[in-house]
mmCIF file of N, CA and C in Angstrom:
data_model
loop_
_atom_site.group_PDB
_atom_site.id
_atom_site.type_symbol
_atom_site.label_atom_id
_atom_site.label_comp_id
_atom_site.label_asym_id
_atom_site.label_seq_id
_atom_site.Cartn_x
_atom_site.Cartn_y
_atom_site.Cartn_z
ATOM 1 N N THR H 1 106.738 109.693 15.865
ATOM 2 C CA THR H 1 108.067 109.298 14.795
ATOM 3 C C THR H 1 109.076 108.519 15.499
ATOM 4 N N ILE H 2 110.074 109.037 16.098
ATOM 5 C CA ILE H 2 111.381 108.874 16.463
ATOM 6 C C ILE H 2 110.576 107.603 16.890
ATOM 7 N N VAL H 3 109.997 107.377 17.656
ATOM 8 C CA VAL H 3 109.470 105.879 18.029
ATOM 9 C C VAL H 3 109.398 104.840 16.667
ATOM 10 N N GLU H 4 108.702 105.253 15.782
ATOM 11 C CA GLU H 4 107.895 104.484 15.045
ATOM 12 C C GLU H 4 109.559 103.696 13.920
ATOM 13 N N PHE H 5 110.761 104.723 13.898
ATOM 14 C CA PHE H 5 111.865 104.452 13.528
ATOM 15 C C PHE H 5 112.551 103.444 14.191
ATOM 16 N N SER H 6 112.533 103.580 15.451
ATOM 17 C CA SER H 6 113.325 102.700 16.408
ATOM 18 C C SER H 6 112.447 101.007 16.766
ATOM 19 N N VAL H 7 111.340 101.173 16.020
ATOM 20 C CA VAL H 7 110.602 100.005 15.865
ATOM 21 C C VAL H 7 110.536 100.084 14.460
ATOM 22 N N GLU H 8 110.036 100.392 13.042
ATOM 23 C CA GLU H 8 111.041 99.868 12.017
ATOM 24 C C GLU H 8 111.667 99.597 11.724
ATOM 25 N N LYS H 9 113.046 100.543 12.103
ATOM 26 C CA LYS H 9 113.669 100.030 11.740
ATOM 27 C C LYS H 9 114.189 100.456 10.121
ATOM 28 N N PRO H 10 113.842 101.109 9.535
ATOM 29 C CA PRO H 10 113.250 101.292 8.421
ATOM 30 C C PRO H 10 115.241 101.183 7.406
ATOM 31 N N GLU H 11 115.620 100.481 6.252
ATOM 32 C CA GLU H 11 116.417 100.270 6.179
ATOM 33 C C GLU H 11 117.011 101.031 4.414
ATOM 34 N N PHE H 12 117.624 102.141 4.607
ATOM 35 C CA PHE H 12 117.741 102.762 3.436
ATOM 36 C C PHE H 12 118.998 102.188 2.256
ATOM 37 N N PRO H 13 118.194 102.333 1.071
ATOM 38 C CA PRO H 13 119.808 101.801 -0.021
ATOM 39 C C PRO H 13 120.899 102.901 0.161
ATOM 40 N N SER H 14 122.308 102.658 0.284
ATOM 41 C CA SER H 14 123.048 103.627 0.170
ATOM 42 C C SER H 14 123.222 104.570 -0.447
ATOM 43 N N GLU H 15 122.623 104.569 -2.065
ATOM 44 C CA GLU H 15 123.142 105.538 -2.500
ATOM 45 C C GLU H 15 122.316 106.977 -1.741
ATOM 46 N N ILE H 16 121.145 106.417 -1.451
ATOM 47 C CA ILE H 16 120.372 107.964 -0.111
ATOM 48 C C ILE H 16 121.107 108.624 0.659
ATOM 49 N N ASN H 17 121.811 107.789 1.653
ATOM 50 C CA ASN H 17 122.112 107.785 2.834
ATOM 51 C C ASN H 17 122.384 109.764 2.755
ATOM 52 N N SER H 18 123.199 109.849 1.912
ATOM 53 C CA SER H 18 123.900 111.691 2.322
ATOM 54 C C SER H 18 122.534 111.954 1.860
ATOM 55 N N HIS H 19 121.456 112.078 0.990
ATOM 56 C CA HIS H 19 120.450 112.469 0.810
ATOM 57 C C HIS H 19 119.551 112.649 2.358
ATOM 58 N N PHE H 20 119.360 111.721 2.408
ATOM 59 C CA PHE H 20 118.303 111.529 3.881
ATOM 60 C C PHE H 20 118.918 112.226 5.055
ATOM 61 N N MET H 21 120.837 112.062 4.860
ATOM 62 C CA MET H 21 120.920 113.007 5.896
ATOM 63 C C MET H 21 120.764 114.587 5.786
ATOM 64 N N GLY H 22 120.797 114.945 4.695
ATOM 65 C CA GLY H 22 121.038 115.984 4.356
ATOM 66 C C GLY H 22 119.244 116.444 4.431
ATOM 67 N N LEU H 23 118.793 115.754 4.232
ATOM 68 C CA LEU H 23 117.173 116.338 4.488
ATOM 69 C C LEU H 23 116.802 116.168 6.352
ATOM 70 N N VAL H 24 117.821 115.631 6.676
ATOM 71 C CA VAL H 24 118.048 115.550 8.666
ATOM 72 C C VAL H 24 118.208 116.741 8.711
ATOM 73 N N ASP H 25 119.281 117.388 8.242
ATOM 74 C CA ASP H 25 120.335 118.302 8.532
ATOM 75 C C ASP H 25 119.358 119.519 8.276
ATOM 76 N N VAL H 26 118.541 119.619 7.400
ATOM 77 C CA VAL H 26 117.821 121.089 6.594
ATOM 78 C C VAL H 26 116.625 121.300 7.966
ATOM 79 N N SER H 27 116.345 119.815 8.276
ATOM 80 C CA SER H 27 114.985 119.692 9.135
ATOM 81 C C SER H 27 115.243 120.236 10.439
ATOM 82 N N ILE H 28 116.394 119.948 10.897
ATOM 83 C CA ILE H 28 116.873 120.853 12.062
ATOM 84 C C ILE H 28 117.224 122.110 11.883
ATOM 85 N N GLU H 29 117.595 122.397 11.135
ATOM 86 C CA GLU H 29 117.826 123.251 11.142
ATOM 87 C C GLU H 29 116.854 124.616 10.723
ATOM 88 N N ALA H 30 115.338 124.408 9.781
ATOM 89 C CA ALA H 30 114.628 124.774 9.770
ATOM 90 C C ALA H 30 113.298 125.072 12.026
ATOM 91 N N VAL H 31 113.920 123.669 12.212
ATOM 92 C CA VAL H 31 113.074 123.842 13.478
ATOM 93 C C VAL H 31 114.134 124.949 14.436
ATOM 94 N N GLU H 32 115.265 124.620 14.538
ATOM 95 C CA GLU H 32 116.254 125.613 15.276
ATOM 96 C C GLU H 32 116.378 127.571 14.651
ATOM 97 N N GLU H 33 115.847 127.788 13.622
ATOM 98 C CA GLU H 33 115.802 128.668 12.775
ATOM 99 C C GLU H 33 113.917 129.420 13.865
ATOM 100 N N MET H 34 113.318 128.243 14.214
ATOM 101 C CA MET H 34 112.188 128.685 14.514
ATOM 102 C C MET H 34 111.733 128.689 15.669
ATOM 103 N N VAL H 35 112.771 128.167 16.723
ATOM 104 C CA VAL H 35 113.148 128.500 17.748
ATOM 105 C C VAL H 35 113.448 129.961 17.806
ATOM 106 N N ALA H 36 115.018 130.626 17.003
ATOM 107 C CA ALA H 36 114.976 131.909 17.345
ATOM 108 C C ALA H 36 114.041 132.587 17.013
ATOM 109 N N THR H 37 113.523 131.969 15.548
ATOM 110 C CA THR H 37 112.106 133.668 15.303
ATOM 111 C C THR H 37 111.162 133.144 16.892
ATOM 112 N N VAL H 38 110.574 132.835 17.585
ATOM 113 C CA VAL H 38 110.188 132.781 18.504
ATOM 114 C C VAL H 38 110.192 133.706 19.691
ATOM 115 N N ARG H 39 111.887 133.309 19.710
ATOM 116 C CA ARG H 39 112.826 134.151 20.793
ATOM 117 C C ARG H 39 112.783 135.880 20.768
ATOM 118 N N ALA H 40 112.998 135.823 19.097
ATOM 119 C CA ALA H 40 113.541 137.152 18.840
ATOM 120 C C ALA H 40 111.758 137.881 18.500
ATOM 121 N N TYR H 41 110.726 136.998 18.351
ATOM 122 C CA TYR H 41 109.943 137.820 18.639
ATOM 123 C C TYR H 41 109.558 138.667 20.231
ATOM 124 N N PHE H 42 110.341 137.546 21.407
ATOM 125 C CA PHE H 42 110.377 138.458 22.627
ATOM 126 C C PHE H 42 111.205 139.272 22.971
ATOM 127 N N LYS H 43 112.218 139.252 22.169
ATOM 128 C CA LYS H 43 113.495 140.233 22.078
ATOM 129 C C LYS H 43 113.701 141.352 21.542
ATOM 130 N N ASP H 44 113.454 140.822 20.183
ATOM 131 C CA ASP H 44 113.866 141.913 19.127
ATOM 132 C C ASP H 44 112.970 141.748 17.928
ATOM 133 N N LEU H 45 111.685 142.483 17.783
ATOM 134 C CA LEU H 45 110.799 141.799 16.680
ATOM 135 C C LEU H 45 111.439 142.545 15.265
ATOM 136 N N THR H 46 112.308 143.209 15.522
ATOM 137 C CA THR H 46 112.881 143.452 14.180
ATOM 138 C C THR H 46 113.886 142.412 13.425
ATOM 139 N N ALA H 47 114.211 141.392 13.789
ATOM 140 C CA ALA H 47 114.830 140.143 13.803
ATOM 141 C C ALA H 47 114.016 139.055 13.312
ATOM 142 N N VAL H 48 112.526 139.303 13.772
ATOM 143 C CA VAL H 48 111.783 137.954 12.999
ATOM 144 C C VAL H 48 111.601 137.848 11.671
ATOM 145 N N ARG H 49 111.678 139.096 10.840
ATOM 146 C CA ARG H 49 111.653 138.475 9.281
ATOM 147 C C ARG H 49 112.680 137.567 9.200
ATOM 148 N N ASP H 50 113.955 137.772 9.285
ATOM 149 C CA ASP H 50 115.320 137.430 8.771
ATOM 150 C C ASP H 50 115.202 135.945 9.396
ATOM 151 N N HIS H 51 114.604 135.232 10.828
ATOM 152 C CA HIS H 51 114.508 134.373 10.956
ATOM 153 C C HIS H 51 113.273 133.364 10.107
ATOM 154 N N VAL H 52 112.290 134.265 9.787
ATOM 155 C CA VAL H 52 111.236 133.139 9.503
ATOM 156 C C VAL H 52 111.681 132.761 7.381
ATOM 157 N N THR H 53 112.532 134.199 6.773
ATOM 158 C CA THR H 53 113.056 133.878 6.107
ATOM 159 C C THR H 53 113.956 132.562 5.793
ATOM 160 N N LYS H 54 114.848 132.515 6.405
ATOM 161 C CA LYS H 54 115.580 131.236 6.471
ATOM 162 C C LYS H 54 114.666 130.153 7.251
ATOM 163 N N ILE H 55 113.909 130.298 7.740
ATOM 164 C CA ILE H 55 112.929 128.682 7.575
ATOM 165 C C ILE H 55 112.385 128.322 6.443
ATOM 166 N N MET H 56 111.832 129.810 5.598
ATOM 167 C CA MET H 56 111.114 129.154 4.663
ATOM 168 C C MET H 56 112.435 128.537 3.950
ATOM 169 N N PHE H 57 113.908 129.148 3.442
ATOM 170 C CA PHE H 57 114.453 128.487 2.650
ATOM 171 C C PHE H 57 114.860 127.433 3.342
ATOM 172 N N PHE H 58 114.916 126.555 4.171
ATOM 173 C CA PHE H 58 115.326 125.464 4.915
ATOM 174 C C PHE H 58 114.253 124.119 4.882
ATOM 175 N N GLU H 59 112.439 124.769 4.763
ATOM 176 C CA GLU H 59 111.797 124.279 4.454
ATOM 177 C C GLU H 59 111.386 123.942 2.316
ATOM 178 N N LYS H 60 111.942 125.188 1.519
ATOM 179 C CA LYS H 60 111.863 124.589 0.262
ATOM 180 C C LYS H 60 112.937 123.696 0.337
ATOM 181 N N GLU H 61 114.143 123.834 1.116
ATOM 182 C CA GLU H 61 115.390 122.740 0.432
ATOM 183 C C GLU H 61 114.776 121.410 0.644
ATOM 184 N N SER H 62 113.956 121.001 2.125
ATOM 185 C CA SER H 62 113.657 120.009 2.962
ATOM 186 C C SER H 62 112.751 119.078 1.507
ATOM 187 N N ASP H 63 112.237 120.274 0.768
ATOM 188 C CA ASP H 63 110.679 120.094 -0.281
ATOM 189 C C ASP H 63 112.069 119.332 -2.018
ATOM 190 N N LYS H 64 112.457 120.040 -1.925
ATOM 191 C CA LYS H 64 113.649 119.917 -3.044
ATOM 192 C C LYS H 64 114.673 118.033 -2.863
ATOM 193 N N ILE H 65 115.579 118.507 -1.410
ATOM 194 C CA ILE H 65 115.593 117.024 -1.051
ATOM 195 C C ILE H 65 114.716 115.865 -1.013
ATOM 196 N N GLY H 66 113.296 115.773 -0.378
ATOM 197 C CA GLY H 66 112.119 115.082 -0.504
ATOM 198 C C GLY H 66 112.255 114.741 -1.640
ATOM 199 N N GLU H 67 112.145 115.469 -2.673
ATOM 200 C CA GLU H 67 111.627 114.926 -4.134
ATOM 201 C C GLU H 67 112.757 114.254 -4.456
ATOM 202 N N ARG H 68 114.313 114.290 -4.752
ATOM 203 C CA ARG H 68 114.768 113.702 -5.040
ATOM 204 C C ARG H 68 115.398 112.743 -4.914
ATOM 205 N N ILE H 69 114.718 111.651 -3.573
ATOM 206 C CA ILE H 69 114.585 111.182 -2.664
ATOM 207 C C ILE H 69 114.228 110.148 -3.689
ATOM 208 N N LYS H 70 112.305 110.679 -3.107
ATOM 209 C CA LYS H 70 111.573 109.890 -4.129
ATOM 210 C C LYS H 70 111.374 109.295 -5.263
ATOM 211 N N ARG H 71 112.025 110.376 -6.318
ATOM 212 C CA ARG H 71 111.619 110.076 -7.513
ATOM 213 C C ARG H 71 113.125 108.798 -7.963
ATOM 214 N N PHE H 72 114.422 109.150 -6.964
ATOM 215 C CA PHE H 72 115.132 108.078 -7.268
ATOM 216 C C PHE H 72 115.105 107.157 -6.667
ATOM 217 N N LEU H 73 114.211 107.056 -5.665
ATOM 218 C CA LEU H 73 113.210 105.300 -4.818
ATOM 219 C C LEU H 73 112.607 104.938 -5.944
ATOM 220 N N PHE H 74 111.566 105.485 -6.454
ATOM 221 C CA PHE H 74 110.427 105.205 -7.169
ATOM 222 C C PHE H 74 111.704 104.800 -9.076
ATOM 223 N N ASP H 75 112.308 105.493 -9.167
ATOM 224 C CA ASP H 75 112.911 104.796 -10.070
ATOM 225 C C ASP H 75 113.778 104.027 -10.907
ATOM 226 N N LYS H 76 113.912 103.156 -9.229
ATOM 227 C CA LYS H 76 115.061 102.175 -9.453
ATOM 228 C C LYS H 76 113.750 100.821 -9.093
ATOM 229 N N SER H 77 113.732 100.127 -10.032
ATOM 230 C CA SER H 77 113.522 98.672 -10.102
ATOM 231 C C SER H 77 113.919 97.578 -9.547
ATOM 232 N N ASP H 78 114.890 97.506 -8.975
ATOM 233 C CA ASP H 78 115.347 96.859 -7.500
ATOM 234 C C ASP H 78 114.890 96.611 -6.947
ATOM 235 N N ILE H 79 114.506 97.491 -6.299
ATOM 236 C CA ILE H 79 113.955 97.765 -4.736
ATOM 237 C C ILE H 79 112.190 97.457 -4.822
ATOM 238 N N ASP H 80 111.843 96.514 -3.958
ATOM 239 C CA ASP H 80 110.353 95.937 -3.570
ATOM 240 C C ASP H 80 109.514 97.434 -3.661
ATOM 241 N N LEU H 81 108.809 97.724 -4.069
ATOM 242 C CA LEU H 81 107.887 98.336 -3.856
ATOM 243 C C LEU H 81 107.065 99.124 -1.946
ATOM 244 N N SER H 82 106.832 97.568 -1.560
ATOM 245 C CA SER H 82 106.930 98.341 0.097
ATOM 246 C C SER H 82 107.750 98.690 0.612
ATOM 247 N N ARG H 83 109.186 98.356 0.350
ATOM 248 C CA ARG H 83 109.950 99.147 0.848
ATOM 249 C C ARG H 83 110.312 100.306 0.683
ATOM 250 N N LYS H 84 110.275 100.763 -0.807
ATOM 251 C CA LYS H 84 110.170 102.270 -1.385
ATOM 252 C C LYS H 84 108.919 102.817 -1.086
ATOM 253 N N ILE H 85 107.975 102.885 -0.605
ATOM 254 C CA ILE H 85 106.697 103.257 0.380
ATOM 255 C C ILE H 85 106.899 103.381 1.945
ATOM 256 N N HIS H 86 107.545 102.472 2.297
ATOM 257 C CA HIS H 86 108.244 102.514 3.639
ATOM 258 C C HIS H 86 109.492 103.388 3.665
ATOM 259 N N ILE H 87 109.973 103.728 2.835
ATOM 260 C CA ILE H 87 111.443 104.724 2.477
ATOM 261 C C ILE H 87 110.402 106.112 2.932
ATOM 262 N N ARG H 88 109.810 106.267 1.772
ATOM 263 C CA ARG H 88 108.938 107.265 1.301
ATOM 264 C C ARG H 88 108.167 107.764 2.439
ATOM 265 N N THR H 89 107.292 106.802 3.766
ATOM 266 C CA THR H 89 107.057 107.370 4.461
ATOM 267 C C THR H 89 107.729 108.471 5.433
ATOM 268 N N PHE H 90 109.289 107.477 5.722
ATOM 269 C CA PHE H 90 109.902 108.506 6.462
ATOM 270 C C PHE H 90 110.486 109.932 5.977
ATOM 271 N N VAL H 91 110.717 109.775 4.854
ATOM 272 C CA VAL H 91 111.156 111.124 4.573
ATOM 273 C C VAL H 91 109.988 112.579 4.118
ATOM 274 N N THR H 92 108.535 111.891 4.051
ATOM 275 C CA THR H 92 107.576 112.273 4.124
ATOM 276 C C THR H 92 107.597 113.359 6.083
ATOM 277 N N TYR H 93 107.533 112.428 6.769
ATOM 278 C CA TYR H 93 107.716 112.829 8.232
ATOM 279 C C TYR H 93 108.900 113.902 8.451
ATOM 280 N N LEU H 94 109.536 113.481 7.920
ATOM 281 C CA LEU H 94 111.035 114.453 8.319
ATOM 282 C C LEU H 94 110.840 115.813 7.163
ATOM 283 N N GLN H 95 110.203 115.797 6.259
ATOM 284 C CA GLN H 95 109.644 117.236 5.450
ATOM 285 C C GLN H 95 108.994 117.887 6.347
ATOM 286 N N THR H 96 107.705 116.720 6.654
ATOM 287 C CA THR H 96 106.303 117.415 7.823
ATOM 288 C C THR H 96 107.212 118.462 8.779
ATOM 289 N N ILE H 97 108.538 117.626 9.518
ATOM 290 C CA ILE H 97 108.744 118.733 10.678
ATOM 291 C C ILE H 97 109.309 120.320 10.201
ATOM 292 N N ALA H 98 110.057 120.557 9.000
ATOM 293 C CA ALA H 98 109.764 121.476 8.511
ATOM 294 C C ALA H 98 108.761 121.914 7.852
ATOM 295 N N ASP H 99 108.088 121.539 7.134
ATOM 296 C CA ASP H 99 106.786 122.550 7.180
ATOM 297 C C ASP H 99 105.954 122.931 8.707
ATOM 298 N N LYS H 100 105.967 122.332 9.726
ATOM 299 C CA LYS H 100 105.691 123.183 10.868
ATOM 300 C C LYS H 100 106.467 123.604 11.333
ATOM 301 N N ALA H 101 107.764 123.641 10.950
ATOM 302 C CA ALA H 101 108.484 125.096 11.342
ATOM 303 C C ALA H 101 107.895 126.354 10.760
ATOM 304 N N GLU H 102 107.368 125.994 9.777
ATOM 305 C CA GLU H 102 107.394 127.193 8.337
ATOM 306 C C GLU H 102 106.026 127.658 8.895
ATOM 307 N N ASP H 103 105.102 126.781 9.471
ATOM 308 C CA ASP H 103 103.790 127.191 10.220
ATOM 309 C C ASP H 103 103.850 128.082 10.928
ATOM 310 N N VAL H 104 104.617 127.619 12.382
ATOM 311 C CA VAL H 104 104.770 128.719 13.461
ATOM 312 C C VAL H 104 105.693 130.003 13.004
ATOM 313 N N GLY H 105 106.545 129.761 12.057
ATOM 314 C CA GLY H 105 106.852 131.541 11.303
ATOM 315 C C GLY H 105 106.057 132.126 11.104
ATOM 316 N N ASP H 106 105.710 131.235 9.666
ATOM 317 C CA ASP H 106 104.080 132.117 9.867
ATOM 318 C C ASP H 106 103.193 132.872 10.496
ATOM 319 N N ARG H 107 102.637 132.075 11.852
ATOM 320 C CA ARG H 107 102.240 132.593 12.645
ATOM 321 C C ARG H 107 102.781 133.474 13.921
ATOM 322 N N VAL H 108 104.121 133.678 13.657
ATOM 323 C CA VAL H 108 104.367 134.772 14.171
ATOM 324 C C VAL H 108 105.095 135.509 13.341
ATOM 325 N N SER H 109 104.983 135.955 12.371
ATOM 326 C CA SER H 109 105.027 137.305 11.185
ATOM 327 C C SER H 109 104.181 137.939 11.185
ATOM 328 N N ILE H 110 102.965 136.852 11.507
ATOM 329 C CA ILE H 110 101.347 137.971 11.817
ATOM 330 C C ILE H 110 101.465 138.560 13.422
ATOM 331 N N TYR H 111 101.816 137.722 13.788
ATOM 332 C CA TYR H 111 101.652 138.586 15.431
ATOM 333 C C TYR H 111 102.737 139.539 15.202
ATOM 334 N N THR H 112 103.797 139.294 14.563
ATOM 335 C CA THR H 112 105.006 140.634 14.492
ATOM 336 C C THR H 112 104.379 141.723 14.400
ATOM 337 N N ILE H 113 103.511 141.463 12.580
ATOM 338 C CA ILE H 113 102.437 142.642 12.337
ATOM 339 C C ILE H 113 101.668 143.394 13.307
ATOM 340 N N LYS H 114 101.013 142.166 13.781
ATOM 341 C CA LYS H 114 99.699 142.897 15.039
ATOM 342 C C LYS H 114 100.400 143.777 15.926
ATOM 343 N N ARG H 115 101.768 143.112 16.588
ATOM 344 C CA ARG H 115 102.345 143.788 18.025
ATOM 345 C C ARG H 115 103.105 145.143 17.246
ATOM 346 N N LEU H 116 103.263 145.266 15.850
ATOM 347 C CA LEU H 116 103.864 146.277 15.890
ATOM 348 C C LEU H 116 102.646 148.043 15.075
ATOM 349 N N MET H 117 101.836 147.573 15.078
ATOM 350 C CA MET H 117 100.613 148.261 14.912
ATOM 351 C C MET H 117 100.370 149.598 15.901
#
């Protein structure tokens, strides 16, 4: 994805720059909590649940922000459809990062339960 950003160089409307950066931030937060979850699995099993809860929160936030951006884009009539689809693709990529972090968190939760048995 980072290669696609550097090759395709998407141009975001100024109205969504802050929302897009917010999406980047919550995706990063989800990944950071995922890393903390995995570390907690090896050091402090009781902390795993808290980290997984935070991952879920950030993933939901990424969904909300992504939907807000997409609704804004497709409601605007002055933006070409090709540009809308191009931007939507990058928004979806960022949402997928948070989704994958949540998937890892779910797996670590299952492993934690098995380990505690």
